[in-house]
Coordinates of C-alpha atoms and ligand atoms in Angstrom, one line a residue:
M30 CA -48.8 -21.7 -16.9
A31 CA -51.6 -19.1 -17.0
A32 CA -50.9 -15.8 -15.3
G33 CA -53.1 -16.5 -12.4
A34 CA -56.6 -17.5 -11.5
Q35 CA -57.8 -13.9 -11.3
G36 CA -55.5 -12.7 -14.0
I37 CA -54.4 -9.9 -11.7
S38 CA -50.7 -9.5 -11.7
E39 CA -49.2 -8.0 -8.6
H40 CA -45.8 -6.4 -8.5
W41 CA -43.5 -4.5 -6.2
S42 CA -43.8 -0.8 -6.8
S43 CA -40.0 -0.4 -6.9
R44 CA -36.7 -2.1 -6.5
T45 CA -36.3 -0.7 -3.0
A46 CA -39.7 -2.1 -2.0
F47 CA -38.6 -5.5 -3.2
V48 CA -35.2 -5.4 -1.4
L49 CA -36.8 -4.2 1.8
A50 CA -39.4 -6.9 1.7
A51 CA -36.8 -9.6 0.9
I52 CA -34.6 -8.4 3.7
G53 CA -37.6 -8.3 6.0
A54 CA -38.3 -11.9 5.1
A55 CA -34.7 -12.9 5.8
V56 CA -34.2 -11.0 9.0
G57 CA -36.3 -12.5 11.7
L58 CA -36.3 -14.8 14.7
G59 CA -33.6 -16.7 12.9
N60 CA -31.2 -13.9 13.3
I61 CA -32.0 -12.7 16.8
W62 CA -33.2 -15.8 18.5
R63 CA -31.8 -18.8 16.6
F64 CA -28.4 -17.6 15.5
P65 CA -27.2 -16.4 18.9
T66 CA -28.7 -19.6 20.5
L67 CA -26.9 -21.9 18.1
A68 CA -23.6 -19.9 18.2
G69 CA -23.8 -20.0 22.0
E70 CA -24.5 -23.7 22.1
S71 CA -21.9 -24.7 19.5
G72 CA -19.1 -22.8 21.1
G73 CA -19.0 -19.6 19.2
G74 CA -16.3 -18.8 16.6
A75 CA -16.1 -22.1 14.7
F76 CA -19.8 -22.2 14.1
V77 CA -19.9 -18.5 13.1
L78 CA -17.0 -19.0 10.6
F79 CA -18.6 -22.1 9.0
Y80 CA -21.9 -20.3 8.9
V81 CA -20.4 -17.4 7.0
L82 CA -18.8 -19.8 4.6
C83 CA -22.2 -21.4 3.9
V84 CA -23.8 -18.0 3.3
V85 CA -21.1 -16.8 0.9
L86 CA -20.5 -20.0 -1.1
I87 CA -24.0 -21.6 -1.0
G88 CA -26.5 -19.1 0.3
M89 CA -25.7 -16.1 -1.9
P90 CA -25.7 -18.1 -5.2
M91 CA -28.9 -19.9 -4.2
I92 CA -30.6 -16.6 -3.4
L93 CA -29.9 -15.5 -6.9
T94 CA -31.1 -18.8 -8.2
E95 CA -34.4 -18.7 -6.5
I96 CA -35.2 -15.0 -7.3
M97 CA -34.2 -15.8 -10.9
L98 CA -36.5 -18.8 -11.1
G99 CA -39.4 -16.7 -9.9
R100 CA -38.9 -13.9 -12.3
A101 CA -38.1 -16.2 -15.3
S102 CA -41.5 -17.7 -14.9
G103 CA -43.2 -14.5 -16.1
D104 CA -46.1 -12.9 -14.4
N105 CA -47.1 -13.8 -10.9
A106 CA -46.3 -17.4 -10.6
D107 CA -45.8 -19.2 -7.3
A108 CA -42.9 -21.4 -6.2
V109 CA -44.4 -24.5 -7.9
G110 CA -45.7 -22.8 -11.0
S111 CA -42.4 -21.0 -11.5
V112 CA -40.2 -24.1 -11.5
A113 CA -42.7 -25.9 -13.7
E114 CA -42.7 -23.2 -16.2
V115 CA -39.0 -22.7 -16.4
A116 CA -38.7 -26.5 -16.8
E117 CA -41.2 -26.5 -19.6
T118 CA -39.6 -23.6 -21.4
S119 CA -36.3 -25.5 -21.1
G120 CA -37.8 -28.6 -22.6
R121 CA -37.6 -30.6 -19.4
S122 CA -40.1 -32.4 -17.2
R123 CA -42.5 -30.4 -15.2
H124 CA -41.8 -32.8 -12.3
W125 CA -38.9 -30.6 -11.3
A126 CA -41.7 -28.5 -9.7
L127 CA -41.7 -31.1 -6.9
F128 CA -38.9 -29.1 -5.3
G129 CA -41.0 -26.0 -5.5
G130 CA -43.7 -28.1 -3.7
I131 CA -41.3 -29.0 -0.9
E132 CA -40.6 -25.3 -0.5
V133 CA -44.3 -24.4 -0.2
L134 CA -44.8 -27.2 2.3
A135 CA -41.7 -26.2 4.3
A136 CA -42.9 -22.6 4.5
F137 CA -46.3 -23.7 5.8
L138 CA -44.7 -25.9 8.5
I139 CA -42.2 -23.2 9.5
L140 CA -45.1 -20.7 9.8
S141 CA -46.9 -23.0 12.2
F142 CA -44.1 -23.0 14.8
Y143 CA -42.7 -19.6 13.9
S144 CA -45.9 -18.0 15.1
V145 CA -45.7 -19.9 18.4
V146 CA -42.2 -18.6 19.1
A147 CA -43.3 -15.1 17.9
G148 CA -46.1 -15.5 20.5
W149 CA -43.5 -15.9 23.2
V150 CA -42.0 -12.7 22.0
L151 CA -45.4 -11.0 22.1
Y152 CA -45.9 -12.2 25.7
Y153 CA -42.5 -10.6 26.6
V154 CA -43.5 -7.4 24.8
W155 CA -46.5 -7.2 27.2
L156 CA -44.3 -8.2 30.2
S157 CA -41.5 -5.8 29.5
G158 CA -43.9 -3.1 28.5
A159 CA -45.8 -3.4 31.8
D160 CA -42.4 -3.5 33.5
F161 CA -41.3 -0.3 31.8
L162 CA -44.5 1.5 32.5
G163 CA -44.3 0.2 36.1
A164 CA -41.0 1.9 36.4
F165 CA -42.9 5.1 36.0
G166 CA -45.5 4.1 38.6
A167 CA -48.3 3.4 36.1
F168 CA -49.8 -0.2 36.0
Q169 CA -48.1 -1.0 39.3
P170 CA -50.9 -3.3 40.3
F171 CA -50.6 -5.4 37.2
A172 CA -47.0 -5.1 36.4
P173 CA -44.9 -8.1 37.0
A174 CA -42.2 -5.6 37.7
F175 CA -39.0 -7.5 37.0
D176 CA -37.3 -4.9 39.3
H177 CA -38.8 -6.5 42.4
M178 CA -38.2 -10.1 41.3
S179 CA -35.4 -12.4 42.2
Q180 CA -33.3 -13.9 39.4
R181 CA -35.1 -17.2 39.8
Q182 CA -38.5 -15.5 39.4
V183 CA -37.5 -13.7 36.2
T184 CA -36.1 -16.9 34.7
G185 CA -39.2 -18.7 35.9
M186 CA -41.5 -16.5 33.8
M187 CA -40.8 -18.6 30.7
G188 CA -41.5 -21.8 32.5
G189 CA -44.8 -20.3 33.7
L190 CA -45.6 -19.4 30.1
F191 CA -44.7 -22.8 28.8
A192 CA -46.9 -24.5 31.5
S193 CA -50.0 -22.5 30.3
P194 CA -51.5 -23.9 27.1
G195 CA -54.1 -21.1 27.1
Q196 CA -51.5 -18.3 27.3
L197 CA -49.3 -19.9 24.6
I198 CA -52.2 -20.4 22.3
L199 CA -53.6 -16.9 22.9
Q200 CA -50.4 -15.2 22.0
H201 CA -49.9 -17.5 19.0
A202 CA -53.4 -16.7 17.8
I203 CA -52.8 -12.9 18.1
F204 CA -49.6 -13.1 16.2
M205 CA -51.1 -15.3 13.4
G206 CA -54.0 -12.9 13.2
I207 CA -51.8 -9.8 12.7
T208 CA -49.8 -11.7 10.0
L209 CA -53.0 -12.7 8.2
G210 CA -54.4 -9.1 8.4
I211 CA -51.3 -7.9 6.5
V212 CA -51.1 -10.6 3.9
A213 CA -54.8 -10.2 3.2
L214 CA -54.1 -6.7 2.0
G215 CA -51.9 -7.9 -0.9
V216 CA -48.5 -7.2 -2.2
T217 CA -48.3 -3.4 -2.2
A218 CA -50.8 -2.4 0.4
G219 CA -49.8 -5.2 2.8
L220 CA -46.4 -6.8 2.3
E221 CA -44.6 -3.7 1.0
R222 CA -46.1 -1.2 3.4
A223 CA -45.3 -3.4 6.4
A224 CA -41.6 -3.8 5.3
R225 CA -41.3 -0.1 4.6
T226 CA -42.5 0.9 8.1
L227 CA -41.1 -1.9 10.2
M228 CA -37.6 -2.5 8.8
P229 CA -36.3 1.1 9.4
A230 CA -37.6 1.0 12.9
F231 CA -36.0 -2.4 13.4
F232 CA -32.6 -1.2 12.2
L233 CA -32.8 1.9 14.4
L234 CA -33.5 -0.2 17.5
L235 CA -30.8 -2.7 16.6
V236 CA -28.1 -0.1 16.3
L237 CA -29.2 1.8 19.5
I238 CA -29.3 -1.3 21.6
T239 CA -26.0 -2.6 20.3
I240 CA -24.3 0.7 21.0
Y241 CA -25.8 0.7 24.5
G242 CA -24.5 -2.9 25.0
A243 CA -21.1 -2.0 23.7
F244 CA -20.7 0.8 26.3
T245 CA -22.3 -1.0 29.3
G246 CA -21.5 -4.6 28.6
D247 CA -18.5 -6.8 28.1
F248 CA -18.0 -6.2 24.4
G249 CA -14.4 -7.6 24.1
R250 CA -15.4 -10.9 25.5
A251 CA -18.4 -11.2 23.3
A252 CA -16.3 -10.4 20.2
A253 CA -13.7 -13.0 21.2
F254 CA -16.4 -15.5 21.8
L255 CA -18.0 -14.9 18.3
F256 CA -14.8 -14.5 16.3
T257 CA -12.2 -16.9 17.8
P258 CA -12.8 -20.3 16.2
D259 CA -12.2 -23.5 18.1
F260 CA -12.2 -26.1 15.3
S261 CA -12.5 -29.1 17.6
K262 CA -16.1 -27.9 18.0
L263 CA -16.9 -28.3 14.3
S264 CA -18.6 -31.7 14.3
P265 CA -20.7 -32.9 11.3
N266 CA -23.8 -32.1 13.4
V267 CA -22.6 -28.6 14.0
M268 CA -22.0 -28.2 10.2
N269 CA -25.4 -29.4 9.4
E270 CA -26.8 -27.0 12.0
A271 CA -24.8 -24.2 10.3
L272 CA -26.0 -25.1 6.8
G273 CA -29.6 -25.4 8.0
Q274 CA -29.4 -22.1 9.8
A275 CA -28.0 -20.4 6.6
F276 CA -31.0 -21.7 4.6
F277 CA -33.4 -20.8 7.4
S278 CA -32.0 -17.4 8.0
L279 CA -31.8 -16.4 4.3
S280 CA -35.3 -17.7 3.8
L281 CA -34.0 -20.2 1.2
G282 CA -35.8 -23.4 0.4
S283 CA -39.1 -22.0 1.7
A284 CA -40.9 -20.5 -1.2
A285 CA -40.3 -16.9 -0.2
L286 CA -37.6 -15.8 -2.6
I287 CA -39.1 -17.6 -5.7
T288 CA -42.5 -16.0 -4.9
Y289 CA -41.0 -12.6 -4.2
G290 CA -38.9 -13.0 -7.4
S291 CA -42.0 -13.4 -9.4
Y292 CA -43.2 -10.0 -8.2
V293 CA -40.0 -8.3 -9.4
P294 CA -40.6 -5.9 -12.3
K295 CA -38.4 -6.5 -15.4
G296 CA -35.3 -4.4 -15.6
V297 CA -34.3 -4.8 -12.0
R298 CA -30.8 -6.3 -11.8
L299 CA -31.0 -9.4 -9.6
A300 CA -27.4 -10.2 -8.7
P301 CA -26.6 -7.1 -6.6
T302 CA -30.0 -7.5 -4.9
A303 CA -29.0 -11.1 -3.9
G304 CA -25.8 -9.8 -2.5
M305 CA -27.6 -7.2 -0.5
I306 CA -30.0 -9.6 1.0
A307 CA -27.2 -12.0 2.1
A308 CA -25.1 -9.2 3.5
A309 CA -27.9 -7.5 5.4
D310 CA -29.1 -10.8 6.9
T311 CA -25.6 -11.9 8.0
G312 CA -24.8 -8.5 9.2
V313 CA -27.9 -8.5 11.4
A314 CA -27.2 -11.9 12.8
I315 CA -23.7 -10.9 13.8
L316 CA -24.9 -7.6 15.2
A317 CA -27.5 -9.5 17.2
G318 CA -24.7 -11.6 18.6
L319 CA -22.8 -8.4 19.4
M320 CA -25.9 -7.0 21.0
I321 CA -26.7 -10.0 23.1
F322 CA -23.5 -11.5 24.3
P323 CA -21.9 -8.4 25.9
I324 CA -25.0 -8.2 28.0
V325 CA -24.9 -11.9 28.8
F326 CA -21.2 -11.9 29.7
S327 CA -21.2 -8.8 31.8
A328 CA -24.1 -10.2 33.8
G329 CA -22.0 -13.4 34.4
L330 CA -24.5 -15.6 32.6
D331 CA -24.1 -18.7 30.4
P332 CA -23.8 -18.1 26.6
A333 CA -25.0 -21.7 26.0
G334 CA -28.4 -20.8 27.5
G335 CA -30.2 -22.6 24.7
P336 CA -33.7 -21.4 23.5
G337 CA -34.1 -19.6 26.8
L338 CA -31.1 -17.3 26.0
V339 CA -33.3 -14.5 24.8
F340 CA -36.2 -15.1 27.1
Q341 CA -34.6 -16.1 30.4
T342 CA -31.0 -14.9 30.3
L343 CA -31.5 -11.5 28.8
P344 CA -34.3 -10.3 31.1
V345 CA -32.1 -11.1 34.1
A346 CA -29.4 -9.0 32.5
F347 CA -31.9 -6.2 31.7
Q348 CA -32.9 -6.2 35.3
Q349 CA -29.4 -5.3 36.4
M350 CA -28.7 -2.7 33.7
P351 CA -29.3 1.0 34.1
A352 CA -32.5 1.9 32.2
G353 CA -32.9 -1.9 31.7
A354 CA -36.7 -1.7 31.7
L355 CA -36.6 0.6 28.7
I356 CA -33.9 -1.4 26.9
G357 CA -35.8 -4.7 27.6
F358 CA -39.0 -3.3 26.2
A359 CA -37.2 -1.9 23.1
F360 CA -35.5 -5.2 22.6
F361 CA -38.7 -7.3 22.5
I362 CA -40.4 -4.8 20.2
L363 CA -37.4 -5.2 17.9
I364 CA -37.7 -9.0 17.8
F365 CA -41.5 -8.6 17.3
F366 CA -41.0 -6.4 14.2
A367 CA -38.4 -8.8 12.8
A368 CA -40.6 -11.8 13.3
L369 CA -43.6 -10.1 11.7
T370 CA -42.0 -9.2 8.4
S371 CA -40.8 -12.8 8.2
S372 CA -44.1 -14.4 9.1
I373 CA -45.8 -12.3 6.5
S374 CA -43.6 -13.8 3.8
L375 CA -44.0 -17.3 5.3
L376 CA -47.7 -17.0 4.8
E377 CA -47.4 -15.3 1.3
G378 CA -45.5 -18.3 -0.2
P379 CA -48.1 -21.0 0.5
T380 CA -51.0 -18.5 -0.1
A381 CA -49.7 -17.6 -3.6
W382 CA -49.5 -21.2 -4.4
A383 CA -52.9 -22.1 -3.1
M384 CA -54.6 -19.1 -4.7
R385 CA -53.5 -20.3 -8.1
R386 CA -53.9 -24.0 -7.4
F387 CA -57.5 -23.6 -6.2
G388 CA -58.5 -20.4 -7.9
L389 CA -59.7 -18.7 -4.7
G390 CA -59.3 -15.1 -3.8
R391 CA -56.4 -13.8 -1.7
R392 CA -58.3 -13.1 1.5
L393 CA -60.0 -16.4 1.7
T394 CA -56.9 -18.4 0.7
A395 CA -54.7 -16.6 3.2
A396 CA -57.3 -17.2 5.9
L397 CA -57.4 -20.9 5.2
V398 CA -53.7 -21.3 5.1
A399 CA -53.2 -19.3 8.3
G400 CA -55.9 -21.2 10.0
A401 CA -54.4 -24.6 9.1
A402 CA -50.9 -23.4 10.2
F403 CA -52.5 -22.1 13.4
L404 CA -53.8 -25.6 14.2
I405 CA -50.4 -27.2 13.7
G406 CA -49.0 -24.5 15.9
V407 CA -51.5 -25.4 18.6
G408 CA -49.9 -28.8 18.6
C409 CA -46.5 -27.3 19.0
A410 CA -47.7 -25.2 21.9
L411 CA -49.2 -28.2 23.6
G412 CA -45.9 -30.0 23.1
Y413 CA -44.6 -27.9 26.0
N414 CA -47.3 -29.0 28.5
L415 CA -50.1 -31.4 27.8
W416 CA -48.4 -33.3 25.0
S417 CA -44.9 -33.1 26.3
D418 CA -44.4 -36.8 25.8
V419 CA -45.1 -36.8 22.1
R420 CA -42.1 -37.5 19.9
L421 CA -43.1 -37.2 16.3
L422 CA -39.7 -38.3 15.0
A423 CA -39.1 -41.1 17.5
F424 CA -38.2 -43.5 14.6
W425 CA -35.2 -41.3 13.6
P426 CA -32.3 -41.5 16.1
T427 CA -30.9 -38.0 15.3
F428 CA -34.3 -36.4 16.2
A429 CA -35.7 -39.0 18.6
D430 CA -35.7 -36.7 21.6
N431 CA -37.3 -33.7 20.0
D432 CA -40.6 -32.3 21.3
I433 CA -43.2 -31.3 18.7
L434 CA -41.9 -27.9 17.9
D435 CA -38.3 -29.0 17.6
S436 CA -39.4 -31.9 15.4
I437 CA -41.0 -29.6 12.9
D438 CA -38.1 -27.1 13.2
D439 CA -35.5 -29.8 12.5
L440 CA -37.5 -31.6 9.8
T441 CA -37.8 -28.3 7.9
G442 CA -34.5 -26.7 8.7
K443 CA -32.2 -29.7 8.6
V444 CA -34.0 -31.7 5.9
M445 CA -36.6 -30.0 3.7
L446 CA -34.9 -26.7 3.1
P447 CA -31.5 -28.2 2.1
V448 CA -33.2 -30.9 0.0
A449 CA -35.2 -28.3 -1.9
G450 CA -32.1 -26.3 -2.4
L451 CA -30.2 -29.3 -3.6
G452 CA -32.9 -30.1 -6.1
L453 CA -33.2 -26.6 -7.5
A454 CA -29.4 -26.2 -7.6
V455 CA -29.2 -29.4 -9.8
F456 CA -32.1 -28.2 -11.9
T457 CA -30.7 -24.7 -12.5
G458 CA -27.1 -25.9 -12.9
W459 CA -27.8 -28.8 -15.3
R460 CA -31.3 -28.8 -16.6
A461 CA -32.6 -25.2 -17.1
D462 CA -32.1 -23.5 -20.4
R463 CA -28.8 -21.7 -20.2
R464 CA -29.7 -18.7 -22.2
L465 CA -32.8 -18.1 -20.2
V466 CA -30.8 -18.3 -17.0
E467 CA -28.1 -16.1 -18.4
V468 CA -30.6 -13.3 -19.4
E469 CA -32.4 -13.4 -16.1
T470 CA -29.5 -13.3 -13.8
G471 CA -27.9 -10.4 -15.7
L472 CA -24.3 -11.4 -14.6
S473 CA -21.2 -10.5 -16.6
A474 CA -19.7 -13.5 -18.5
G475 CA -17.1 -14.1 -15.9
M476 CA -19.4 -13.8 -12.9
F477 CA -21.9 -16.0 -14.6
L478 CA -19.3 -18.8 -14.8
V479 CA -18.4 -18.4 -11.1
W480 CA -22.1 -18.4 -10.2
R481 CA -22.9 -21.4 -12.3
G482 CA -19.9 -23.3 -11.0
L483 CA -21.1 -22.8 -7.4
V484 CA -24.7 -23.7 -8.3
A485 CA -24.0 -26.7 -10.5
W486 CA -21.1 -28.2 -8.5
L487 CA -20.3 -26.8 -5.1
A488 CA -23.8 -26.3 -3.7
P489 CA -25.1 -29.8 -4.6
A490 CA -22.0 -31.6 -3.5
A491 CA -21.7 -29.6 -0.2
I492 CA -25.4 -29.9 0.6
F493 CA -25.4 -33.6 -0.1
L494 CA -22.3 -34.4 2.0
I495 CA -23.4 -32.2 4.9
L496 CA -26.9 -33.8 4.9
L497 CA -25.5 -37.3 4.7
F498 CA -23.1 -37.0 7.6
G499 CA -25.3 -34.6 9.6
L500 CA -28.4 -36.8 9.4
F501 CA -26.6 -40.2 9.7
P502 CA -23.7 -39.6 12.0
G503 CA -23.3 -43.4 12.3
L504 CA -21.7 -43.3 8.8
L505 CA -18.6 -41.8 10.2
G506 CA -18.2 -44.8 12.5
Ligands
LIG626 N1 -35.6 -16.1 7.5 C1 -36.5 -16.1 8.6 C2 -35.8 -15.8 9.9 O1 -34.6 -15.8 9.9 C3 -37.2 -17.5 8.7 C4 -37.7 -18.0 7.4 C5 -37.4 -19.2 6.9 C6 -38.6 -17.4 6.5 N2 -38.0 -19.4 5.7 C7 -38.7 -18.4 5.5 C8 -39.2 -16.3 6.5 C9 -39.5 -18.0 4.4 C10 -40.0 -15.9 5.4 C11 -40.1 -16.8 4.4 O2 -36.4 -15.7 10.9

């Protein structure tokens, strides 16, 4: 495939830049909002253990697979072009690129609802910021001042937000606009610079809040909750949830890693990089659990709070903590940074594909993709109020009760990402030219065999079984 419509090849300026951007893509709402929510709802330890198993045995080898496919394709190819080119070089059908296509579509769909949820975060950045400033006496007339609210009123803020289509859409629009602004600047000036500034700030805040929670909250109970497995809780649905969460959180199956892999300069060793991405992402998810649950338990709140855990439960806890207004504000800024480095890469994947497919410039393409995702996101936002009766997946028993946002979330996370991963695992394990793969992964002979075994055998079999029983629970009788 040609090097790109404009013939401009973009690359990361260094290995560090690539690693930071890939970690930035991986670490996001998935770690701080979705992971604690799922762990809380699925009873803690058993979910966490199965999740870590999925990351190590399936996630890590698949990260290496996707980055490798991106780089093997040569200069500047997108998720579709990369797979097509590797297939062609290997003497196989270009139709394998279909799985790259699923990835691009999945990224686009995830972006649409991701930006809506990030909009809630933004709304809470304003709220907690005003609250914090209010604590100093400034903005008193406007500040909602959590201090003076009852617990019901604090919890009710989210209901109020959900009932207001205008507010939901406004925050969604602001967030999508910021994302577009960064992606329009390109790989080095946009993606790379954002990751370099936001990720260190993110890590600093994460560590500070976790330490604070460890001293003021119920750390022991949180650790017991997260690390003591109760295997009776491990249903096929919980397993499917954990696998889907591993894909989602690592940004697998959604174009990011293939696309980012194609911007990796030659000479960078890929395998250690894949390990670092998986370790950092999982570390942050677990730290987020250790940041959130001590606060939840010490305030006597319910860990199975669902999607409202971060937005309803935590503000109540912040209200009761010393310096809670400051901690709350820092917490929502932290999630906002994490969400932004992820949404950038969610937009980059489909944009890279569309740029080459339609031969348009970066800015125009990014604007068109972001605009289309924005419109779908508006549908998700309306799903909380005006369109709350709409059930997109009514025909599918497992998902029949889902509102619009949950439908798209489940369709991507529980179906599209694993299916794309399954296809690319089979392709890489059985169809791609072995020598090409060997050169690009740069593994020692022994590690190559282990990796190939996981990609060719374990990943496809595990993904297939988990999908089968997770999506069609009736099969188990
Ligand atoms: N990993 C991101 C998170 O945990 C979400 C995500 C899924 C993503 N697929 C992606 C981000 C692709 C960037 C690109 O929040």
